[in-house]
Structures are given as structure tokens and as C-alpha cells.
Coordinates of C-alpha atoms and ligand atoms in Angstrom, one line a residue:
X41 CA 13.8 -12.3 -29.7
X42 CA 14.2 -15.9 -28.4
X43 CA 13.4 -16.5 -25.3
X44 CA 16.4 -17.3 -23.1
X45 CA 17.0 -20.2 -20.5
X46 CA 19.1 -20.9 -17.7
X47 CA 20.7 -24.1 -17.8
X48 CA 22.2 -25.5 -14.4
X49 CA 24.1 -28.9 -13.7
X50 CA 23.8 -29.2 -10.1
X51 CA 25.9 -31.2 -7.3
X52 CA 28.8 -28.8 -7.1
X53 CA 29.8 -27.0 -4.0
X54 CA 29.5 -23.4 -3.8
X55 CA 32.6 -22.0 -2.4
X56 CA 33.9 -18.0 -2.6
X57 CA 33.3 -14.7 -2.3
X58 CA 30.1 -12.6 -3.3
X59 CA 29.6 -9.0 -3.4
X60 CA 25.5 -8.1 -2.7
X61 CA 23.8 -5.8 -5.1
X62 CA 21.9 -3.1 -4.5
X63 CA 18.4 -3.6 -3.3
X64 CA 15.6 -3.6 -6.1
X65 CA 13.0 -2.7 -3.7
X66 CA 15.0 0.4 -2.6
X67 CA 16.3 1.6 -6.0
X68 CA 12.6 2.2 -7.6
X69 CA 11.1 4.1 -5.2
X70 CA 14.4 6.2 -4.8
X71 CA 14.3 6.8 -8.5
X72 CA 10.6 7.7 -8.5
X73 CA 11.4 10.1 -5.6
X74 CA 13.9 12.0 -7.9
X75 CA 11.2 13.4 -9.8
X76 CA 10.5 15.6 -6.6
X77 CA 14.1 17.1 -6.6
X78 CA 14.7 20.5 -8.0
X79 CA 18.2 19.6 -8.7
X80 CA 20.5 17.1 -9.3
X81 CA 19.9 13.5 -7.6
X82 CA 23.1 10.9 -7.4
X83 CA 22.4 7.4 -6.5
X84 CA 25.2 5.3 -6.1
X85 CA 25.0 1.2 -6.0
X86 CA 22.0 0.9 -8.6
X87 CA 21.7 -2.8 -9.3
X88 CA 21.6 -3.7 -13.0
X89 CA 17.9 -5.0 -13.3
X90 CA 15.3 -5.0 -16.1
X91 CA 13.1 -3.3 -13.1
X92 CA 15.5 -0.6 -12.6
X93 CA 15.8 -0.1 -16.4
X94 CA 11.7 0.4 -16.6
X95 CA 11.9 2.9 -13.9
X96 CA 14.6 4.7 -15.7
X97 CA 12.7 4.5 -19.3
X98 CA 9.7 6.1 -17.2
X99 CA 11.9 9.3 -15.8
X100 CA 13.2 9.6 -19.5
X101 CA 9.5 9.6 -20.6
X102 CA 8.6 12.1 -18.0
X103 CA 11.1 14.5 -19.7
X104 CA 13.8 14.0 -16.9
X105 CA 17.4 14.0 -17.5
X106 CA 19.0 10.4 -17.0
X107 CA 22.2 8.8 -17.5
X108 CA 23.9 6.0 -16.0
X109 CA 27.5 5.1 -15.5
X110 CA 28.0 1.6 -14.2
X111 CA 26.2 1.6 -10.6
X112 CA 25.6 5.5 -10.6
X113 CA 22.3 6.7 -12.0
X114 CA 22.0 10.7 -11.9
X115 CA 19.0 12.4 -12.6
X116 CA 17.8 16.0 -13.4
X117 CA 14.2 16.6 -13.0
X118 CA 14.5 20.5 -13.4
X119 CA 13.2 20.3 -17.0
X120 CA 10.4 17.4 -16.2
X121 CA 7.6 18.2 -19.1
X122 CA 5.0 15.4 -18.9
X123 CA 3.0 13.8 -16.2
X124 CA 1.8 10.8 -18.0
X125 CA 3.4 7.4 -18.1
X126 CA 2.3 5.4 -21.1
X127 CA 0.6 2.1 -20.5
X128 CA 3.4 -0.1 -21.6
X129 CA 5.6 1.1 -19.1
X130 CA 3.0 1.0 -15.8
X131 CA 1.9 -2.6 -17.1
X132 CA 5.8 -3.9 -17.3
X133 CA 6.2 -3.1 -13.5
X134 CA 3.9 -3.1 -10.7
X135 CA 6.1 -1.0 -8.6
X136 CA 5.6 1.6 -10.7
X137 CA 2.7 2.7 -8.7
X138 CA 5.1 4.6 -6.7
X139 CA 5.6 7.3 -9.2
X140 CA 2.0 8.2 -8.7
X141 CA 2.9 9.7 -5.5
X142 CA 5.7 11.4 -6.7
X143 CA 4.3 12.8 -9.8
X144 CA 1.3 14.3 -8.0
X145 CA 3.6 15.3 -5.4
X146 CA 5.5 17.4 -8.3
X147 CA 2.6 18.3 -10.8
X148 CA -0.9 17.9 -8.9
X149 CA -2.1 16.0 -11.8
X150 CA -1.3 12.6 -13.5
X151 CA -3.1 10.1 -15.6
X152 CA -2.5 6.3 -14.8
X153 CA -3.3 2.7 -15.9
X154 CA -3.3 -0.1 -13.8
X155 CA -0.2 -1.4 -12.8
X156 CA 1.2 -4.9 -13.7
X157 CA 3.7 -6.9 -12.2
X158 CA 4.7 -10.8 -10.6
X159 CA 1.8 -13.2 -10.7
X160 CA 1.9 -13.6 -6.6
X161 CA -1.7 -12.4 -5.8
X162 CA -4.1 -9.7 -6.6
X163 CA -1.8 -6.8 -5.7
X164 CA -4.5 -4.1 -5.4
X165 CA -3.8 -0.3 -5.1
X166 CA -6.9 0.6 -2.9
X167 CA -4.8 1.7 -0.1
X168 CA -2.8 3.9 -1.9
X169 CA -5.5 5.5 -3.7
X170 CA -7.2 5.9 -0.4
X171 CA -4.7 7.7 1.1
X172 CA -4.1 9.9 -1.9
X173 CA -7.8 10.8 -1.6
X174 CA -7.4 11.9 2.2
X175 CA -4.5 14.2 0.8
X176 CA -7.0 15.7 -1.5
X177 CA -6.7 13.9 -4.7
X178 CA -9.6 13.2 -7.0
X179 CA -9.6 10.0 -9.0
X180 CA -11.6 9.5 -11.8
X181 CA -11.6 6.2 -13.7
X182 CA -11.6 6.9 -17.5
X183 CA -11.6 3.7 -19.8
X184 CA -9.0 1.6 -18.0
X185 CA -7.1 4.8 -16.5
X186 CA -7.3 6.8 -13.5
X187 CA -7.2 10.8 -13.9
X188 CA -5.8 11.7 -10.5
X189 CA -6.0 15.4 -9.7
X190 CA -5.2 17.5 -6.6
X191 CA -7.4 20.6 -7.4
X192 CA -5.8 22.6 -4.2
X193 CA -2.8 21.0 -4.4
X194 CA -1.7 18.0 -1.8
X195 CA -2.8 18.6 1.5
X196 CA -1.1 16.9 4.6
X197 CA -3.6 14.3 6.3
X198 CA -3.6 11.9 8.9
X199 CA -3.7 8.3 7.5
X200 CA -4.3 5.2 9.2
X201 CA -3.2 2.1 6.7
X202 CA -5.4 -1.1 7.2
X203 CA -2.4 -3.0 6.7
X204 CA 1.5 -2.0 6.8
X205 CA 1.5 -1.6 2.9
X206 CA 5.1 -1.1 1.9
X207 CA 4.3 0.6 -1.4
X208 CA 1.2 2.5 -0.1
X209 CA 3.7 3.8 2.7
X210 CA 6.2 4.9 -0.1
X211 CA 3.6 6.2 -2.1
X212 CA 2.3 8.6 0.6
X213 CA 5.9 9.7 2.0
X214 CA 6.7 10.8 -2.0
X215 CA 3.0 12.9 -2.0
X216 CA 3.6 14.1 1.2
X217 CA 7.0 15.4 1.3
X218 CA 6.1 18.7 -0.4
X219 CA 2.6 18.6 0.4
X220 CA 0.7 21.5 2.5
X221 CA 1.2 20.9 6.1
X222 CA 1.9 17.8 8.2
X223 CA 1.1 14.2 7.1
X224 CA 0.9 11.4 9.7
X225 CA 1.0 7.8 8.5
X226 CA -0.3 5.4 11.2
X227 CA 0.1 1.5 10.9
X228 CA 3.1 2.3 8.4
X229 CA 5.2 -0.6 6.9
X230 CA 8.8 -0.7 8.6
X231 CA 11.0 -2.4 6.0
X232 CA 14.4 -1.1 5.8
X233 CA 13.3 0.1 2.0
X234 CA 11.1 2.8 3.7
X235 CA 13.9 3.7 5.8
X236 CA 16.1 4.2 3.1
X237 CA 13.4 6.2 1.0
X238 CA 13.4 8.6 4.4
X239 CA 16.8 8.9 4.4
X240 CA 17.3 10.1 0.7
X241 CA 14.2 12.3 1.0
X242 CA 15.8 13.9 3.9
X243 CA 19.2 14.3 2.4
X244 CA 17.2 16.6 -0.3
X245 CA 15.5 18.8 2.4
X246 CA 12.4 16.8 3.3
X247 CA 11.3 16.5 6.8
X248 CA 10.5 12.8 7.4
X249 CA 10.8 11.6 10.9
X250 CA 10.0 7.6 12.5
X251 CA 10.3 5.5 9.4
X252 CA 11.2 2.3 10.6
X253 CA 8.8 2.5 13.1
X254 CA 4.8 2.3 12.9
X255 CA 3.9 6.1 12.8
X256 CA 5.9 8.1 10.2
X257 CA 5.6 11.8 10.3
X258 CA 6.1 14.1 7.7
X259 CA 6.3 18.2 7.6
X260 CA 5.7 19.3 4.3
X261 CA 8.5 21.8 2.7
X262 CA 8.2 23.9 -0.2
X263 CA 10.9 22.4 -2.3
X264 CA 13.2 19.3 -2.5
X265 CA 16.9 19.9 -3.8
X266 CA 19.2 17.2 -5.5
X267 CA 20.8 15.1 -3.3
X268 CA 23.4 12.2 -3.5
X269 CA 23.0 8.5 -1.9
X270 CA 24.1 5.1 -1.8
X271 CA 21.3 2.5 -2.4
X272 CA 21.2 0.1 0.6
X273 CA 22.3 -3.7 -0.1
X274 CA 19.5 -6.0 -1.3
X275 CA 18.4 -8.4 1.8
X276 CA 16.5 -10.7 -0.3
X277 CA 19.3 -11.2 -2.9
X278 CA 21.6 -12.0 0.2
X279 CA 19.0 -14.4 1.4
X280 CA 19.1 -16.2 -2.0
X281 CA 23.0 -16.5 -1.9
X282 CA 22.9 -17.9 1.7
X283 CA 20.2 -20.7 0.3
X284 CA 22.4 -21.1 -2.3
X285 CA 25.6 -22.1 0.0
X286 CA 23.4 -23.8 2.3
X287 CA 21.8 -26.2 -0.2
X288 CA 25.2 -27.1 -1.9
X289 CA 26.8 -27.8 1.5
X290 CA 29.0 -25.0 0.6
X291 CA 30.5 -22.1 2.3
X292 CA 30.1 -18.6 1.2
X293 CA 31.5 -15.2 2.2
X294 CA 28.9 -12.3 1.3
X295 CA 30.3 -8.6 1.3
X296 CA 28.7 -5.5 0.8
X297 CA 25.7 -6.4 2.7
X298 CA 24.0 -5.4 5.7
X299 CA 23.3 -8.0 8.6
X300 CA 20.9 -5.9 10.6
X301 CA 18.3 -6.2 7.8
X302 CA 18.7 -10.1 7.8
X303 CA 17.9 -10.5 11.5
X304 CA 14.5 -11.9 10.6
X305 CA 16.3 -14.9 8.7
X306 CA 19.1 -15.4 10.8
X307 CA 17.1 -17.5 13.7
X308 CA 15.8 -20.0 10.8
X309 CA 19.4 -20.6 9.7
X310 CA 20.4 -21.2 13.2
X311 CA 17.5 -23.9 13.5
X312 CA 18.7 -25.6 10.3
X313 CA 22.3 -25.9 11.7
X314 CA 23.6 -23.7 9.4
X315 CA 26.7 -21.6 10.6
X316 CA 26.2 -18.0 9.9
X317 CA 28.6 -15.5 11.3
X318 CA 28.8 -11.9 11.0
X319 CA 32.0 -9.7 10.4
X320 CA 31.9 -5.7 10.7
X321 CA 28.6 -4.1 9.3
X322 CA 28.7 -5.8 6.3
X323 CA 30.0 -9.2 5.7
X324 CA 28.4 -12.6 6.6
X325 CA 30.1 -15.8 6.2
X326 CA 27.8 -18.8 5.7
X327 CA 29.1 -22.3 6.2
X328 CA 26.8 -25.3 5.3
X329 CA 29.5 -28.4 6.0
X330 CA 27.6 -29.7 8.7
X331 CA 24.5 -31.9 8.4
X332 CA 21.6 -29.7 8.3
X333 CA 18.0 -30.2 9.4
X334 CA 14.2 -28.6 9.0
X335 CA 13.5 -25.6 10.9
X336 CA 10.4 -26.6 11.6
X337 CA 7.7 -23.7 10.9
X338 CA 8.3 -20.7 8.7
X339 CA 5.6 -17.9 8.8
X340 CA 5.9 -15.1 6.9
X341 CA 5.2 -11.5 8.4
X342 CA 5.9 -7.9 7.9
X343 CA 9.0 -6.6 8.6
X344 CA 10.5 -7.4 11.0
X345 CA 9.0 -10.9 10.6
X346 CA 10.2 -13.5 8.4
X347 CA 9.9 -11.8 4.7
X348 CA 7.9 -13.4 2.2
X349 CA 10.1 -12.6 -0.6
X350 CA 12.4 -15.4 1.0
X351 CA 9.8 -17.7 1.7
X352 CA 10.3 -19.6 -1.9
X353 CA 13.9 -19.6 -1.2
X354 CA 13.9 -21.3 2.1
X355 CA 11.0 -23.5 0.4
X356 CA 13.8 -24.9 -2.2
X357 CA 16.4 -25.3 0.6
X358 CA 14.0 -27.2 2.8
X359 CA 12.8 -29.8 0.2
X360 CA 16.3 -31.5 1.1
X361 CA 16.4 -30.9 4.7
X362 CA 15.6 -34.1 7.0
X363 CA 12.2 -33.5 8.8
X364 CA 9.0 -31.4 7.7
X365 CA 8.8 -27.8 7.1
X366 CA 5.8 -26.1 7.4
X367 CA 5.3 -22.6 5.5
X368 CA 2.2 -20.2 6.0
X369 CA 2.0 -17.3 4.1
X370 CA 0.1 -14.3 5.4
X371 CA 1.1 -11.6 3.0
X372 CA 0.2 -12.7 -0.3
X373 CA -2.8 -15.0 -1.4
X374 CA -0.8 -17.3 -4.0
X375 CA 2.8 -17.3 -3.1
X376 CA 3.5 -20.8 -3.9
X377 CA 3.5 -20.9 -7.7
X378 CA 6.9 -22.3 -7.5
X379 CA 5.5 -25.4 -5.5
X380 CA 4.6 -27.2 -8.5
X381 CA 7.8 -26.3 -10.2
X382 CA 9.9 -27.8 -7.3
X383 CA 8.0 -31.2 -7.4
X384 CA 8.9 -31.6 -10.8
X385 CA 12.5 -31.6 -9.8
X386 CA 11.3 -34.1 -7.3
X387 CA 10.4 -32.1 -4.2
X388 CA 7.5 -33.7 -1.9
X389 CA 5.2 -30.3 -1.2
X390 CA 1.4 -30.3 -0.6
X391 CA 0.0 -26.8 -0.8
X392 CA -3.4 -26.3 1.1
X393 CA -4.7 -22.7 0.5
X394 CA -2.0 -20.7 2.3
X395 CA 0.0 -23.5 3.9
X396 CA 2.5 -25.6 2.1
X397 CA 4.0 -28.9 3.7
X398 CA 7.3 -29.6 2.8
X399 CA 8.7 -33.0 3.4
X400 CA 12.3 -34.3 3.1
X401 CA 13.6 -36.1 0.0
X402 CA 16.7 -37.7 -0.5
X403 CA 17.8 -36.0 -3.8
X404 CA 16.5 -33.3 -6.4
X405 CA 16.6 -34.2 -10.1
X406 CA 17.4 -32.1 -12.9
X407 CA 14.1 -31.3 -15.6
X408 CA 12.9 -28.6 -17.5
X409 CA 10.8 -26.1 -15.3
X410 CA 9.5 -22.7 -15.4
X411 CA 9.6 -19.3 -13.2
X412 CA 6.6 -17.8 -12.5
X413 CA 7.5 -15.1 -10.5
X414 CA 10.8 -13.5 -9.3
X415 CA 11.4 -15.1 -5.9
X416 CA 9.8 -18.4 -7.5
X417 CA 12.3 -18.3 -10.0
X418 CA 15.3 -17.6 -7.9
X419 CA 14.2 -20.5 -5.6
X420 CA 14.2 -22.8 -8.8
X421 CA 17.8 -21.8 -9.4
X422 CA 18.8 -22.9 -5.9
X423 CA 16.9 -26.0 -5.9
X424 CA 18.7 -26.6 -9.5
X425 CA 22.2 -26.0 -7.9
X426 CA 21.2 -29.5 -5.7
X427 CA 19.8 -31.1 -8.3
X428 CA 21.2 -34.4 -9.7
X429 CA 21.5 -33.8 -13.6
X430 CA 20.5 -30.8 -15.9
X431 CA 17.8 -28.3 -14.8
X432 CA 16.7 -25.6 -17.4
X433 CA 14.7 -22.8 -16.3
X434 CA 12.4 -21.0 -18.7
X435 CA 10.7 -17.6 -18.3
X436 CA 13.8 -16.0 -16.8
X437 CA 12.8 -12.8 -17.4
X438 CA 11.5 -12.5 -14.0
X439 CA 14.4 -13.7 -12.5
X440 CA 16.1 -10.5 -14.2
X441 CA 13.7 -8.3 -12.7
X442 CA 15.6 -8.5 -9.4
X443 CA 18.9 -10.4 -9.8
X444 CA 22.1 -8.8 -11.3
X445 CA 23.7 -11.6 -13.9
X446 CA 22.6 -14.5 -11.6
X447 CA 24.6 -16.8 -13.9
X448 CA 27.6 -14.9 -13.9
X449 CA 27.6 -14.6 -9.7
X450 CA 26.8 -18.3 -9.1
X451 CA 29.9 -19.6 -11.8
X452 CA 32.4 -16.9 -9.8
X453 CA 31.7 -19.2 -7.0
X454 CA 31.5 -22.6 -8.9
X455 CA 28.4 -23.4 -9.9
X456 CA 27.7 -25.1 -13.3
X457 CA 25.3 -22.5 -14.9
X458 CA 24.9 -21.0 -18.5
X459 CA 22.5 -18.6 -19.9
X460 CA 21.5 -20.0 -23.3
Ligands
UD1_236 C1 6.7 -4.8 -1.7 C2 7.8 -5.2 -2.4 C3 7.6 -7.0 -2.6 C4 7.1 -7.7 -1.2 C5 6.0 -6.8 -0.5 C6 5.8 -7.4 0.9 C7 8.7 -3.5 -3.6 C8 8.8 -3.2 -5.2 N1 8.0 -4.9 -3.6 O1 5.6 -5.1 -2.4 O2 8.9 -7.3 -2.9 O3 7.0 -9.0 -1.4 O4 6.1 -5.5 -0.6 O5 6.8 -7.1 1.9 O6 9.1 -2.8 -2.7 N2 -2.4 -4.5 -0.4 C9 -3.7 -4.5 -0.3 N3 -4.0 -3.0 -0.9 C10 -3.2 -2.2 -1.3 C11 -2.2 -2.3 -1.2 C12 -1.6 -3.8 -0.8 O7 -4.9 -4.8 -0.2 O8 -3.9 -1.1 -1.8 C13 -1.9 -6.0 0.4 C14 -1.5 -7.0 -0.8 O9 -2.6 -7.6 -1.6 C15 -0.5 -7.5 0.1 C16 -0.1 -6.9 1.1 O10 -1.0 -5.6 1.0 O11 -1.3 -8.9 0.2 C17 1.0 -6.5 1.2 O12 1.1 -5.8 0.1 P1 2.5 -4.5 -0.2 O13 3.1 -4.3 1.2 O14 1.8 -3.4 -1.0 O15 3.5 -5.2 -1.2 P2 4.2 -4.0 -2.5 O16 4.6 -2.9 -1.5 O17 3.2 -4.3 -3.5

């Protein structure tokens, strides 16, 4: 198949309304959780993403009955017949690792290969394995595969994570809900997607308390039933379109979002002088008609700090704001892959290990650039909207992992963008 590109002619002010998609980082663990359900699980607001398609195929290959009707995915795992996910599927999506806890919870045995995913750092799985071993899982390496077995079933355990890893927290929760006894996760991730997973599991009969805080307690139950749940709105996609509005000095109403989950990014917009108004629980109006300035320093942290996933988008935006912006990346060791591509578009950025210094430039100009990862790719789209001339972005399969029809969404609010 010929690789597609996004072709963007910059310089148009965005104006209008965008309905925010469901969260990629929620739908994946939720789909993994359906493996534990003895009954039908119905998930609403599932975004159409290649990563969600990969999760769907994993379920299919496990022998679960899955169907999709627009944004509703229905999974029935009652007849699940397999506990081995093919190498090609686990490599396709790093977050497939979250299926490991769920399959072990369901079957007590799983054969797994090392996961793939974005090139934003080493992305090891040591915390996941450490936790599963504490829960009675024996892991043996066998020619690039891990053979994971719980000879006495999964046991509840006290687990203190060395770092509040999102994926490890979710994996432990999935393994623990039907384990024998009580599991405590200390130093747990507090991200909204972890809370969403806990809510779905509880709807299916699990006993999970404390999600959203640093200690999560799970009392194992015999089995989970089915359940119905709506995936939370994607906070990173919301931040992306806020940046697109800001960089084009436009004005956008973002609907079906959740402003509580964006509280770490609002202060940055305020410092930049971009007007952001929150209405009801789920609408955000962004108006960037006034001149904006650099917000100074942005340091990424775990939730409720400034999210690492929003860093590339803000880097694109701040490259055209007066003043110097300093980014410090504390979560992933190589998350500035987008910087050299932004430089091709005319940005002035110096990267020194985990710090990037962005100096104001008067204008960006279109060029051929390449996405290296999901959010870095979206940062190139954001920058291209403000470029003079045409930008062609290649390797857009990264962007399709997390953004539902990005070109249609942006075209609907006035951007000149095509997929070719
Ligand atoms: C999730 C998100 C991703 C986001 C990240 C941080 C999903 C599908 N992806 O990724 O979009 O950027 O959280 O908010 O939800 N680490 C280890 N050993 C481990 C696990 C993690 O050293 O076993 C390190 C990682 O290298 C990284 C840090 O912990 O430096 C955070 O990783 P983690 O929170 O696990 O990120 P993911 O769950 O992979």
C-alpha cells in the first residue's frame, strides 16, 4: 500500500465547533478488561483508531465475540478459547501489554512477546512483571517470548510501584480484580484513564477503591459480570485542538470533553494570554484573538502535573510565541523527536538531553516533514496550520493511532488539510 501523507496549507484561522472523541488511553485498557467479563460488555464512545482496531483484533484472536456499531463496541468473552496473542499484534501496539494482566486474571496462563509501540524511549515493562510476580505469577523467558503462569492462581498482594506507571497500575488492577484476596497498589498512577478503568470494573462487579489517589485497593471477587460504560473524552486530543486554535489565532468550541481532566494545561494557556472558558461540565471555548506570549517553563509530570503527551503540541505552539520557552521532560528519556522536524519548519529549538529551549521565530514555513511518534506527529500538524505555504507530513500512521480522522475534523473548522 502507498504510504499516505497529510498535506496542509497553513495560514487559516480555525473557527467553529469540534466534538472530542473518546480517549485512546482509556479504550485500550477497557477493551482488555472485557476479557475478564462473563457476560456482555458494551463500551460507548469508542474512537475509530488503528490502536483500538488492534485491540479489537487481539480480542478476536482470543476467541471473544466482538462487534462494532459506529462508536459502540460489544464484547462477549464467555467463549474465550485462547490465551496466546500473536507476536505481530503485540508488536503493533505497545499498550497491548495491558492484556497480559487481564488474560492472566482470566486464564492463569499466558504466552507473551515483548510489546512494540512509539519510539519515545525504552518503555520497559519491569514494573509490570515485578508486580505480577508478587501476585504469584512465574515468568520464564523462552526465545523472545515470556511464559507467564500462576501455578496457584493469582494472589492478592501489597505492591509498591517504584514509579506511578499508568500501564503497570492498570495491569495490576486487571490481574487483581478476580485474584484471591486483597491487593494494594501503593504509588499508583492517578491518571483519569485509571479512574475510568476502575469505574468500568466496578460496574461489572469488581471491588476497586481509591482510583485517582496514590493507593488503590482491590478486593478480589469470584467473577465479573458484563457491564455497560461510556469511554471518557480524550484529554490529549482536547489539548491538541486547543493548541490548533491558539496557533492559528482562531476560536474553537470543544464539546463532549471534560474540563476537570484538563486542569494541568489550563494554567499554561492562561500564562500565554489565550482565553479559555469552561461551560457546563463538558464544553471548552478557546479564543486566541489576542497576542500571546511564551508561558516560560513547562515541566512534564505524572497526573495531576502537566502531561508528557501534551508537551510536543505546546512545543509547536510556543515556537511562534514571543519569548523563550523551556521544556523539561521528566517522564520519557527521548521525547523530543518532533524538535528536528519543527526546526525544518523554521522553529528555533535547542535540545540538551531532557531539556528543550524554544526561541520565538516570526514565522514558520511549509516543508516536508516526518512523524516519528503519535503526539510528535500531531505537533507537526499543529505547526503546519501556522506555516506559510504547504507542509507534507509522512509516516502519518503514527497519528492515526490516536486521532480519529484528524483531517476531517480540522477541515470542518476551516483548515486546508488533505490526506493524499
Ligand atoms: C501511558 C500512556 C502514554 C503516556 C504515559 C505517561 C497509554 C496507552 N499510554 O503509557 O500515552 O505518555 O502513560 O503518562 O495509556 N517505566 C519503567 N518500567 C515499567 C513501566 C514504565 O521504567 O515497567 C517508566 C517508563 O519508561 C516511563 C515512565 O515509567 O519513563 C512512565 O511510563 P508509564 O506511565 O508506564 O507509561 P505507559 O503506561 O507506557
